[in-house]
């Protein structure tokens, strides 16, 4: 609408100027009339230019405001995603160790009067599990330090190289765990390390799966961890032979979501180098 009005205005002004010049040439009007028309056209052109400049400035300000809102929304989205990722990391780090300490503390309380030696051993396991939880929590929180802060000594993130220790902890709780390493199709002779993200994901998936087996598969249940490594993939399968237990309460959906999300994130690299001998036997 504004563009149409401007076109009509300029058309009328140009037509008036042309008519005034024609009449002046023919001697039908005086020179002062031509000058008056020229001044009117100049004023109209100046006013239109000023209005256009103001409209452009308003449009630029509105565009900048929208871009700022979009940046703020993107920042809020990234913060929410980062908070969720940190929550998953902290849960994965401490859930297993705290559950282990809880079980061993219950054992110690149960046999404290009758079998003090076994109670002492269970309390030692509680201390070890608590120390492991603190160490892993310290390493995870250390990754969140801002750049420029004093660096603190950090231990490497857990991976399949620590699978023996992980399985030993479950075996002390009474869970029968075995590991099977399956050869992939045409495995290459050379072995190389796994990417850090894939190595950590495999460790966490096994840890959470065995924790769920211990909680929900029933007494006397056993589990088999199958690890298959191909030139472009790492497959981890955890099977148990126990009876299915009670379903996880709806207010605690994080472990299953975490395993699925971690598996998807670990599948992102296009090539996983074939690797090291199977741990955890």
PDB file of C-alpha atoms in Angstrom:
ATOM      1  CA  UNK A   1       0.000   0.000   0.000  1.00  0.00           C
ATOM      2  CA  UNK A   2       2.778   2.453   0.901  1.00  0.00           C
ATOM      3  CA  UNK A   3       4.706   1.519  -2.234  1.00  0.00           C
ATOM      4  CA  UNK A   4       1.619   2.158  -4.399  1.00  0.00           C
ATOM      5  CA  UNK A   5       1.050   5.572  -2.771  1.00  0.00           C
ATOM      6  CA  UNK A   6       4.660   6.567  -3.460  1.00  0.00           C
ATOM      7  CA  UNK A   7       4.336   5.580  -7.098  1.00  0.00           C
ATOM      8  CA  UNK A   8       1.166   7.623  -7.479  1.00  0.00           C
ATOM      9  CA  UNK A   9       2.820  10.620  -5.771  1.00  0.00           C
ATOM     10  CA  UNK A  10       5.864  10.509  -8.036  1.00  0.00           C
ATOM     11  CA  UNK A  11       3.698  10.061 -11.107  1.00  0.00           C
ATOM     12  CA  UNK A  12       1.624  13.134 -10.205  1.00  0.00           C
ATOM     13  CA  UNK A  13       4.745  15.218  -9.474  1.00  0.00           C
ATOM     14  CA  UNK A  14       6.453  14.240 -12.719  1.00  0.00           C
ATOM     15  CA  UNK A  15       3.288  14.883 -14.678  1.00  0.00           C
ATOM     16  CA  UNK A  16       2.891  18.303 -13.038  1.00  0.00           C
ATOM     17  CA  UNK A  17       6.527  19.224 -13.748  1.00  0.00           C
ATOM     18  CA  UNK A  18       6.232  18.144 -17.361  1.00  0.00           C
ATOM     19  CA  UNK A  19       2.994  20.080 -17.804  1.00  0.00           C
ATOM     20  CA  UNK A  20       4.489  23.199 -16.178  1.00  0.00           C
ATOM     21  CA  UNK A  21       7.570  23.068 -18.400  1.00  0.00           C
ATOM     22  CA  UNK A  22       5.397  22.604 -21.474  1.00  0.00           C
ATOM     23  CA  UNK A  23       3.181  25.544 -20.561  1.00  0.00           C
ATOM     24  CA  UNK A  24       6.205  27.722 -19.788  1.00  0.00           C
ATOM     25  CA  UNK A  25       7.729  26.902 -23.173  1.00  0.00           C
ATOM     26  CA  UNK A  26       4.473  27.738 -24.898  1.00  0.00           C
ATOM     27  CA  UNK A  27       4.263  30.992 -22.916  1.00  0.00           C
ATOM     28  CA  UNK A  28       1.006  30.078 -21.219  1.00  0.00           C
ATOM     29  CA  UNK A  29       2.380  30.586 -17.693  1.00  0.00           C
ATOM     30  CA  UNK A  30       4.916  32.880 -16.079  1.00  0.00           C
ATOM     31  CA  UNK A  31       8.348  31.802 -14.900  1.00  0.00           C
ATOM     32  CA  UNK A  32       7.481  32.141 -11.229  1.00  0.00           C
ATOM     33  CA  UNK A  33       4.825  29.450 -11.643  1.00  0.00           C
ATOM     34  CA  UNK A  34       7.463  27.110 -13.041  1.00  0.00           C
ATOM     35  CA  UNK A  35       9.758  27.928 -10.125  1.00  0.00           C
ATOM     36  CA  UNK A  36       6.967  27.252  -7.662  1.00  0.00           C
ATOM     37  CA  UNK A  37       6.287  23.868  -9.218  1.00  0.00           C
ATOM     38  CA  UNK A  38       9.993  23.050  -9.132  1.00  0.00           C
ATOM     39  CA  UNK A  39      10.215  23.926  -5.436  1.00  0.00           C
ATOM     40  CA  UNK A  40       7.132  21.807  -4.711  1.00  0.00           C
ATOM     41  CA  UNK A  41       8.650  18.829  -6.522  1.00  0.00           C
ATOM     42  CA  UNK A  42      11.929  19.278  -4.636  1.00  0.00           C
ATOM     43  CA  UNK A  43      10.156  19.436  -1.272  1.00  0.00           C
ATOM     44  CA  UNK A  44       8.093  16.359  -2.104  1.00  0.00           C
ATOM     45  CA  UNK A  45      11.216  14.432  -3.149  1.00  0.00           C
ATOM     46  CA  UNK A  46      13.049  15.453   0.028  1.00  0.00           C
ATOM     47  CA  UNK A  47      10.103  14.446   2.217  1.00  0.00           C
ATOM     48  CA  UNK A  48       9.789  11.091   0.488  1.00  0.00           C
ATOM     49  CA  UNK A  49      13.512  10.422   0.902  1.00  0.00           C
ATOM     50  CA  UNK A  50      13.304  11.284   4.612  1.00  0.00           C
ATOM     51  CA  UNK A  51      10.315   9.003   5.068  1.00  0.00           C
ATOM     52  CA  UNK A  52      12.101   6.185   3.249  1.00  0.00           C
ATOM     53  CA  UNK A  53      15.151   6.605   5.472  1.00  0.00           C
ATOM     54  CA  UNK A  54      13.028   6.474   8.615  1.00  0.00           C
ATOM     55  CA  UNK A  55      11.187   3.399   7.352  1.00  0.00           C
ATOM     56  CA  UNK A  56      14.510   1.689   6.582  1.00  0.00           C
ATOM     57  CA  UNK A  57      15.851   2.513  10.053  1.00  0.00           C
ATOM     58  CA  UNK A  58      12.689   1.150  11.681  1.00  0.00           C
ATOM     59  CA  UNK A  59      12.893  -2.010   9.571  1.00  0.00           C
ATOM     60  CA  UNK A  60      16.563  -2.508  10.485  1.00  0.00           C
ATOM     61  CA  UNK A  61      15.784  -2.032  14.181  1.00  0.00           C
ATOM     62  CA  UNK A  62      12.935  -4.548  13.998  1.00  0.00           C
ATOM     63  CA  UNK A  63      15.157  -7.039  12.171  1.00  0.00           C
ATOM     64  CA  UNK A  64      17.892  -6.619  14.788  1.00  0.00           C
ATOM     65  CA  UNK A  65      15.354  -7.128  17.575  1.00  0.00           C
ATOM     66  CA  UNK A  66      14.120 -10.354  16.003  1.00  0.00           C
ATOM     67  CA  UNK A  67      17.668 -11.611  15.530  1.00  0.00           C
ATOM     68  CA  UNK A  68      18.435 -10.843  19.186  1.00  0.00           C
ATOM     69  CA  UNK A  69      15.342 -12.765  20.275  1.00  0.00           C
ATOM     70  CA  UNK A  70      16.391 -15.685  18.083  1.00  0.00           C
ATOM     71  CA  UNK A  71      19.889 -15.664  19.602  1.00  0.00           C
ATOM     72  CA  UNK A  72      18.457 -15.594  23.125  1.00  0.00           C
ATOM     73  CA  UNK A  73      16.121 -18.477  22.316  1.00  0.00           C
ATOM     74  CA  UNK A  74      19.003 -20.486  20.851  1.00  0.00           C
ATOM     75  CA  UNK A  75      21.103 -19.772  23.943  1.00  0.00           C
ATOM     76  CA  UNK A  76      18.283 -20.943  26.223  1.00  0.00           C
ATOM     77  CA  UNK A  77      17.878 -24.106  24.164  1.00  0.00           C
ATOM     78  CA  UNK A  78      21.596 -24.864  24.341  1.00  0.00           C
ATOM     79  CA  UNK A  79      21.626 -24.288  28.101  1.00  0.00           C
ATOM     80  CA  UNK A  80      18.692 -26.680  28.545  1.00  0.00           C
ATOM     81  CA  UNK A  81      20.397 -29.334  26.416  1.00  0.00           C
ATOM     82  CA  UNK A  82      23.647 -28.906  28.332  1.00  0.00           C
ATOM     83  CA  UNK A  83      21.847 -29.232  31.658  1.00  0.00           C
ATOM     84  CA  UNK A  84      20.205 -32.449  30.476  1.00  0.00           C
ATOM     85  CA  UNK A  85      23.547 -33.812  29.282  1.00  0.00           C
ATOM     86  CA  UNK A  86      25.196 -32.973  32.615  1.00  0.00           C
ATOM     87  CA  UNK A  87      22.320 -34.635  34.479  1.00  0.00           C
ATOM     88  CA  UNK A  88      22.784 -37.800  32.423  1.00  0.00           C
ATOM     89  CA  UNK A  89      26.529 -37.774  33.012  1.00  0.00           C
ATOM     90  CA  UNK A  90      26.183 -37.314  36.766  1.00  0.00           C
ATOM     91  CA  UNK A  91      23.535 -40.032  36.965  1.00  0.00           C
ATOM     92  CA  UNK A  92      25.673 -42.456  34.992  1.00  0.00           C
ATOM     93  CA  UNK A  93      28.702 -41.690  37.138  1.00  0.00           C
ATOM     94  CA  UNK A  94      27.214 -42.121  40.605  1.00  0.00           C
ATOM     95  CA  UNK A  95      24.145 -44.370  40.193  1.00  0.00           C
ATOM     96  CA  UNK A  96      25.991 -47.682  40.023  1.00  0.00           C
ATOM     97  CA  UNK A  97      28.500 -46.908  42.760  1.00  0.00           C
ATOM     98  CA  UNK A  98      25.827 -45.605  45.138  1.00  0.00           C
ATOM     99  CA  UNK A  99      23.665 -48.675  44.472  1.00  0.00           C
ATOM    100  CA  UNK A 100      26.662 -50.914  45.167  1.00  0.00           C
ATOM    101  CA  UNK A 101      27.437 -49.080  48.412  1.00  0.00           C
ATOM    102  CA  UNK A 102      23.791 -49.379  49.458  1.00  0.00           C
ATOM    103  CA  UNK A 103      23.750 -53.143  48.900  1.00  0.00           C
ATOM    104  CA  UNK A 104      27.015 -53.687  50.753  1.00  0.00           C
ATOM    105  CA  UNK A 105      25.873 -51.474  53.637  1.00  0.00           C
ATOM    106  CA  UNK A 106      22.730 -53.597  53.938  1.00  0.00           C
ATOM    107  CA  UNK A 107      24.839 -56.755  53.998  1.00  0.00           C
ATOM    108  CA  UNK A 108      27.070 -55.288  56.712  1.00  0.00           C
ATOM    109  CA  UNK A 109      24.083 -54.348  58.858  1.00  0.00           C
ATOM    110  CA  UNK A 110      22.579 -57.819  58.432  1.00  0.00           C
ATOM    111  CA  UNK A 111      25.675 -59.818  59.462  1.00  0.00           C
ATOM    112  CA  UNK A 112      27.297 -57.340  61.850  1.00  0.00           C
ATOM    113  CA  UNK A 113      26.530 -59.294  65.047  1.00  0.00           C
ATOM    114  CA  UNK A 114      26.867 -62.855  63.763  1.00  0.00           C
ATOM    115  CA  UNK A 115      29.704 -62.573  61.220  1.00  0.00           C
ATOM    116  CA  UNK A 116      31.782 -59.494  61.937  1.00  0.00           C
ATOM    117  CA  UNK A 117      34.477 -60.522  59.442  1.00  0.00           C
ATOM    118  CA  UNK A 118      31.974 -60.527  56.581  1.00  0.00           C
ATOM    119  CA  UNK A 119      30.556 -57.228  57.826  1.00  0.00           C
ATOM    120  CA  UNK A 120      34.040 -55.739  57.842  1.00  0.00           C
ATOM    121  CA  UNK A 121      34.566 -56.931  54.254  1.00  0.00           C
ATOM    122  CA  UNK A 122      31.228 -55.443  53.174  1.00  0.00           C
ATOM    123  CA  UNK A 123      32.133 -52.107  54.761  1.00  0.00           C
ATOM    124  CA  UNK A 124      35.432 -52.171  52.880  1.00  0.00           C
ATOM    125  CA  UNK A 125      33.431 -52.596  49.677  1.00  0.00           C
ATOM    126  CA  UNK A 126      31.260 -49.638  50.687  1.00  0.00           C
ATOM    127  CA  UNK A 127      34.358 -47.514  51.173  1.00  0.00           C
ATOM    128  CA  UNK A 128      35.759 -48.606  47.797  1.00  0.00           C
ATOM    129  CA  UNK A 129      32.477 -47.895  45.995  1.00  0.00           C
ATOM    130  CA  UNK A 130      32.204 -44.477  47.653  1.00  0.00           C
ATOM    131  CA  UNK A 131      35.758 -43.596  46.693  1.00  0.00           C
ATOM    132  CA  UNK A 132      35.132 -44.682  43.091  1.00  0.00           C
ATOM    133  CA  UNK A 133      31.967 -42.574  42.958  1.00  0.00           C
ATOM    134  CA  UNK A 134      33.828 -39.534  44.269  1.00  0.00           C
ATOM    135  CA  UNK A 135      36.690 -40.021  41.814  1.00  0.00           C
ATOM    136  CA  UNK A 136      34.368 -40.339  38.820  1.00  0.00           C
ATOM    137  CA  UNK A 137      32.261 -37.407  40.006  1.00  0.00           C
ATOM    138  CA  UNK A 138      35.378 -35.279  40.419  1.00  0.00           C
ATOM    139  CA  UNK A 139      36.546 -36.181  36.909  1.00  0.00           C
ATOM    140  CA  UNK A 140      33.138 -35.372  35.411  1.00  0.00           C
ATOM    141  CA  UNK A 141      32.763 -32.050  37.218  1.00  0.00           C
ATOM    142  CA  UNK A 142      36.332 -31.162  36.273  1.00  0.00           C
ATOM    143  CA  UNK A 143      35.302 -31.273  32.621  1.00  0.00           C
ATOM    144  CA  UNK A 144      32.826 -28.469  33.335  1.00  0.00           C
ATOM    145  CA  UNK A 145      35.467 -26.002  34.453  1.00  0.00           C
ATOM    146  CA  UNK A 146      35.524 -22.787  32.476  1.00  0.00           C
ATOM    147  CA  UNK A 147      38.492 -22.093  30.269  1.00  0.00           C
ATOM    148  CA  UNK A 148      41.062 -20.057  32.156  1.00  0.00           C
ATOM    149  CA  UNK A 149      40.332 -21.589  35.550  1.00  0.00           C
ATOM    150  CA  UNK A 150      43.184 -23.397  37.284  1.00  0.00           C
ATOM    151  CA  UNK A 151      43.431 -26.899  35.950  1.00  0.00           C
ATOM    152  CA  UNK A 152      42.937 -29.694  38.447  1.00  0.00           C
ATOM    153  CA  UNK A 153      44.403 -33.171  38.019  1.00  0.00           C
ATOM    154  CA  UNK A 154      41.808 -35.398  36.388  1.00  0.00           C
ATOM    155  CA  UNK A 155      41.748 -39.132  35.834  1.00  0.00           C
ATOM    156  CA  UNK A 156      40.773 -40.457  32.397  1.00  0.00           C
ATOM    157  CA  UNK A 157      37.149 -41.355  31.792  1.00  0.00           C
ATOM    158  CA  UNK A 158      36.326 -45.042  32.277  1.00  0.00           C
ATOM    159  CA  UNK A 159      36.244 -47.357  29.295  1.00  0.00           C
ATOM    160  CA  UNK A 160      36.365 -51.025  28.374  1.00  0.00           C
ATOM    161  CA  UNK A 161      39.879 -51.162  29.789  1.00  0.00           C
ATOM    162  CA  UNK A 162      38.268 -50.973  33.257  1.00  0.00           C
ATOM    163  CA  UNK A 163      35.629 -53.595  32.490  1.00  0.00           C
ATOM    164  CA  UNK A 164      37.357 -56.179  34.705  1.00  0.00           C
ATOM    165  CA  UNK A 165      36.989 -53.944  37.761  1.00  0.00           C
ATOM    166  CA  UNK A 166      33.362 -53.200  36.905  1.00  0.00           C
ATOM    167  CA  UNK A 167      32.450 -56.875  36.566  1.00  0.00           C
ATOM    168  CA  UNK A 168      34.313 -57.757  39.749  1.00  0.00           C
ATOM    169  CA  UNK A 169      32.126 -55.298  41.654  1.00  0.00           C
ATOM    170  CA  UNK A 170      28.966 -56.971  40.352  1.00  0.00           C
ATOM    171  CA  UNK A 171      30.343 -60.417  41.145  1.00  0.00           C
ATOM    172  CA  UNK A 172      30.964 -59.363  44.727  1.00  0.00           C
ATOM    173  CA  UNK A 173      27.266 -58.508  44.899  1.00  0.00           C
ATOM    174  CA  UNK A 174      26.413 -62.070  43.864  1.00  0.00           C
ATOM    175  CA  UNK A 175      25.644 -61.472  40.180  1.00  0.00           C
ATOM    176  CA  UNK A 176      27.046 -64.116  37.842  1.00  0.00           C
ATOM    177  CA  UNK A 177      28.598 -62.287  34.907  1.00  0.00           C
ATOM    178  CA  UNK A 178      30.482 -63.703  31.938  1.00  0.00           C
ATOM    179  CA  UNK A 179      31.917 -61.962  28.898  1.00  0.00           C
ATOM    180  CA  UNK A 180      31.976 -63.235  25.331  1.00  0.00           C
ATOM    181  CA  UNK A 181      34.038 -61.534  22.656  1.00  0.00           C
ATOM    182  CA  UNK A 182      32.738 -62.319  19.195  1.00  0.00           C
ATOM    183  CA  UNK A 183      34.972 -61.985  16.167  1.00  0.00           C
ATOM    184  CA  UNK A 184      33.612 -59.669  13.509  1.00  0.00           C
ATOM    185  CA  UNK A 185      33.478 -60.326   9.804  1.00  0.00           C
ATOM    186  CA  UNK A 186      36.996 -60.506   8.406  1.00  0.00           C
ATOM    187  CA  UNK A 187      38.683 -58.828  11.385  1.00  0.00           C
ATOM    188  CA  UNK A 188      41.869 -57.012  10.381  1.00  0.00           C
ATOM    189  CA  UNK A 189      45.150 -58.076  11.976  1.00  0.00           C
ATOM    190  CA  UNK A 190      45.959 -54.630  13.414  1.00  0.00           C
ATOM    191  CA  UNK A 191      44.354 -53.417  16.626  1.00  0.00           C
ATOM    192  CA  UNK A 192      43.779 -49.792  17.520  1.00  0.00           C
ATOM    193  CA  UNK A 193      42.100 -47.937  20.383  1.00  0.00           C
ATOM    194  CA  UNK A 194      38.442 -47.053  20.366  1.00  0.00           C
ATOM    195  CA  UNK A 195      37.390 -43.407  20.135  1.00  0.00           C
ATOM    196  CA  UNK A 196      36.958 -41.990  23.629  1.00  0.00           C
ATOM    197  CA  UNK A 197      33.222 -41.354  23.221  1.00  0.00           C
ATOM    198  CA  UNK A 198      32.567 -44.887  21.956  1.00  0.00           C
ATOM    199  CA  UNK A 199      34.728 -46.444  24.683  1.00  0.00           C
ATOM    200  CA  UNK A 200      32.935 -44.474  27.429  1.00  0.00           C
ATOM    201  CA  UNK A 201      29.504 -45.226  25.950  1.00  0.00           C
ATOM    202  CA  UNK A 202      30.167 -48.972  25.818  1.00  0.00           C
ATOM    203  CA  UNK A 203      31.312 -48.933  29.457  1.00  0.00           C
ATOM    204  CA  UNK A 204      28.243 -46.974  30.611  1.00  0.00           C
ATOM    205  CA  UNK A 205      25.819 -49.190  28.668  1.00  0.00           C
ATOM    206  CA  UNK A 206      27.280 -52.329  30.271  1.00  0.00           C
ATOM    207  CA  UNK A 207      27.272 -50.672  33.710  1.00  0.00           C
ATOM    208  CA  UNK A 208      23.642 -49.556  33.537  1.00  0.00           C
ATOM    209  CA  UNK A 209      22.447 -52.823  31.990  1.00  0.00           C
ATOM    210  CA  UNK A 210      24.070 -54.951  34.694  1.00  0.00           C
ATOM    211  CA  UNK A 211      22.696 -52.622  37.372  1.00  0.00           C
ATOM    212  CA  UNK A 212      19.186 -53.188  36.009  1.00  0.00           C
ATOM    213  CA  UNK A 213      19.784 -56.953  35.878  1.00  0.00           C
ATOM    214  CA  UNK A 214      20.820 -56.941  39.527  1.00  0.00           C
ATOM    215  CA  UNK A 215      17.790 -54.853  40.520  1.00  0.00           C
ATOM    216  CA  UNK A 216      15.039 -56.424  38.420  1.00  0.00           C
ATOM    217  CA  UNK A 217      16.041 -59.903  37.186  1.00  0.00           C
ATOM    218  CA  UNK A 218      15.486 -61.605  40.536  1.00  0.00           C
ATOM    219  CA  UNK A 219      17.769 -63.528  42.896  1.00  0.00           C
ATOM    220  CA  UNK A 220      20.270 -65.926  41.387  1.00  0.00           C
ATOM    221  CA  UNK A 221      20.131 -64.290  37.973  1.00  0.00           C
ATOM    222  CA  UNK A 222      23.157 -64.263  35.717  1.00  0.00           C
ATOM    223  CA  UNK A 223      24.163 -62.092  32.799  1.00  0.00           C
ATOM    224  CA  UNK A 224      26.237 -62.485  29.660  1.00  0.00           C
ATOM    225  CA  UNK A 225      27.990 -59.499  28.088  1.00  0.00           C
ATOM    226  CA  UNK A 226      28.658 -59.998  24.389  1.00  0.00           C
ATOM    227  CA  UNK A 227      31.052 -57.622  22.656  1.00  0.00           C
ATOM    228  CA  UNK A 228      31.418 -57.732  18.885  1.00  0.00           C
ATOM    229  CA  UNK A 229      33.856 -55.488  17.094  1.00  0.00           C
ATOM    230  CA  UNK A 230      33.915 -54.908  13.358  1.00  0.00           C
ATOM    231  CA  UNK A 231      36.025 -52.443  11.342  1.00  0.00           C
ATOM    232  CA  UNK A 232      33.181 -49.906  11.362  1.00  0.00           C
ATOM    233  CA  UNK A 233      31.112 -50.740  14.429  1.00  0.00           C
ATOM    234  CA  UNK A 234      31.115 -51.874  18.050  1.00  0.00           C
ATOM    235  CA  UNK A 235      28.152 -53.948  19.245  1.00  0.00           C
ATOM    236  CA  UNK A 236      27.449 -54.567  22.948  1.00  0.00           C
ATOM    237  CA  UNK A 237      24.645 -56.927  24.021  1.00  0.00           C
ATOM    238  CA  UNK A 238      23.774 -57.766  27.644  1.00  0.00           C
ATOM    239  CA  UNK A 239      21.464 -60.766  28.198  1.00  0.00           C
ATOM    240  CA  UNK A 240      20.197 -62.120  31.510  1.00  0.00           C
ATOM    241  CA  UNK A 241      18.526 -65.396  32.489  1.00  0.00           C
ATOM    242  CA  UNK A 242      16.427 -64.071  35.376  1.00  0.00           C
ATOM    243  CA  UNK A 243      12.708 -63.553  35.685  1.00  0.00           C
ATOM    244  CA  UNK A 244      11.479 -60.069  34.776  1.00  0.00           C
ATOM    245  CA  UNK A 245      10.978 -57.907  37.828  1.00  0.00           C
ATOM    246  CA  UNK A 246       8.854 -54.931  38.567  1.00  0.00           C
ATOM    247  CA  UNK A 247       8.829 -52.203  35.980  1.00  0.00           C
ATOM    248  CA  UNK A 248      10.818 -49.077  36.636  1.00  0.00           C
ATOM    249  CA  UNK A 249       8.677 -46.311  38.153  1.00  0.00           C
ATOM    250  CA  UNK A 250       7.657 -43.635  35.653  1.00  0.00           C
ATOM    251  CA  UNK A 251       9.418 -40.923  37.636  1.00  0.00           C
ATOM    252  CA  UNK A 252      12.802 -42.578  36.942  1.00  0.00           C
ATOM    253  CA  UNK A 253      13.031 -42.877  33.142  1.00  0.00           C
ATOM    254  CA  UNK A 254      16.565 -41.549  32.888  1.00  0.00           C
ATOM    255  CA  UNK A 255      18.602 -44.792  32.659  1.00  0.00           C
ATOM    256  CA  UNK A 256      16.728 -46.241  29.682  1.00  0.00           C
ATOM    257  CA  UNK A 257      16.663 -42.885  27.923  1.00  0.00           C
ATOM    258  CA  UNK A 258      20.329 -42.433  28.680  1.00  0.00           C
ATOM    259  CA  UNK A 259      21.270 -45.793  27.173  1.00  0.00           C
ATOM    260  CA  UNK A 260      19.313 -45.132  24.003  1.00  0.00           C
ATOM    261  CA  UNK A 261      20.683 -41.616  23.629  1.00  0.00           C
ATOM    262  CA  UNK A 262      24.227 -42.699  24.377  1.00  0.00           C
ATOM    263  CA  UNK A 263      23.986 -45.473  21.809  1.00  0.00           C
ATOM    264  CA  UNK A 264      22.779 -43.018  19.195  1.00  0.00           C
ATOM    265  CA  UNK A 265      25.518 -40.529  20.024  1.00  0.00           C
ATOM    266  CA  UNK A 266      28.188 -43.225  19.923  1.00  0.00           C
ATOM    267  CA  UNK A 267      27.000 -44.356  16.500  1.00  0.00           C
ATOM    268  CA  UNK A 268      27.745 -40.917  15.080  1.00  0.00           C
ATOM    269  CA  UNK A 269      31.389 -41.563  14.037  1.00  0.00           C
ATOM    270  CA  UNK A 270      31.454 -42.976  10.517  1.00  0.00           C
ATOM    271  CA  UNK A 271      34.310 -45.350  11.243  1.00  0.00           C
ATOM    272  CA  UNK A 272      35.331 -47.081  14.465  1.00  0.00           C
ATOM    273  CA  UNK A 273      38.844 -48.464  14.211  1.00  0.00           C
ATOM    274  CA  UNK A 274      39.075 -52.202  14.971  1.00  0.00           C
ATOM    275  CA  UNK A 275      40.582 -52.761  18.292  1.00  0.00           C
ATOM    276  CA  UNK A 276      42.018 -54.175  21.384  1.00  0.00           C
ATOM    277  CA  UNK A 277      41.600 -57.647  22.872  1.00  0.00           C
ATOM    278  CA  UNK A 278      38.367 -58.276  24.746  1.00  0.00           C
ATOM    279  CA  UNK A 279      38.472 -57.303  28.440  1.00  0.00           C
ATOM    280  CA  UNK A 280      36.501 -58.697  31.326  1.00  0.00           C
ATOM    281  CA  UNK A 281      37.057 -62.419  30.903  1.00  0.00           C
TER     282      UNK A 281
END
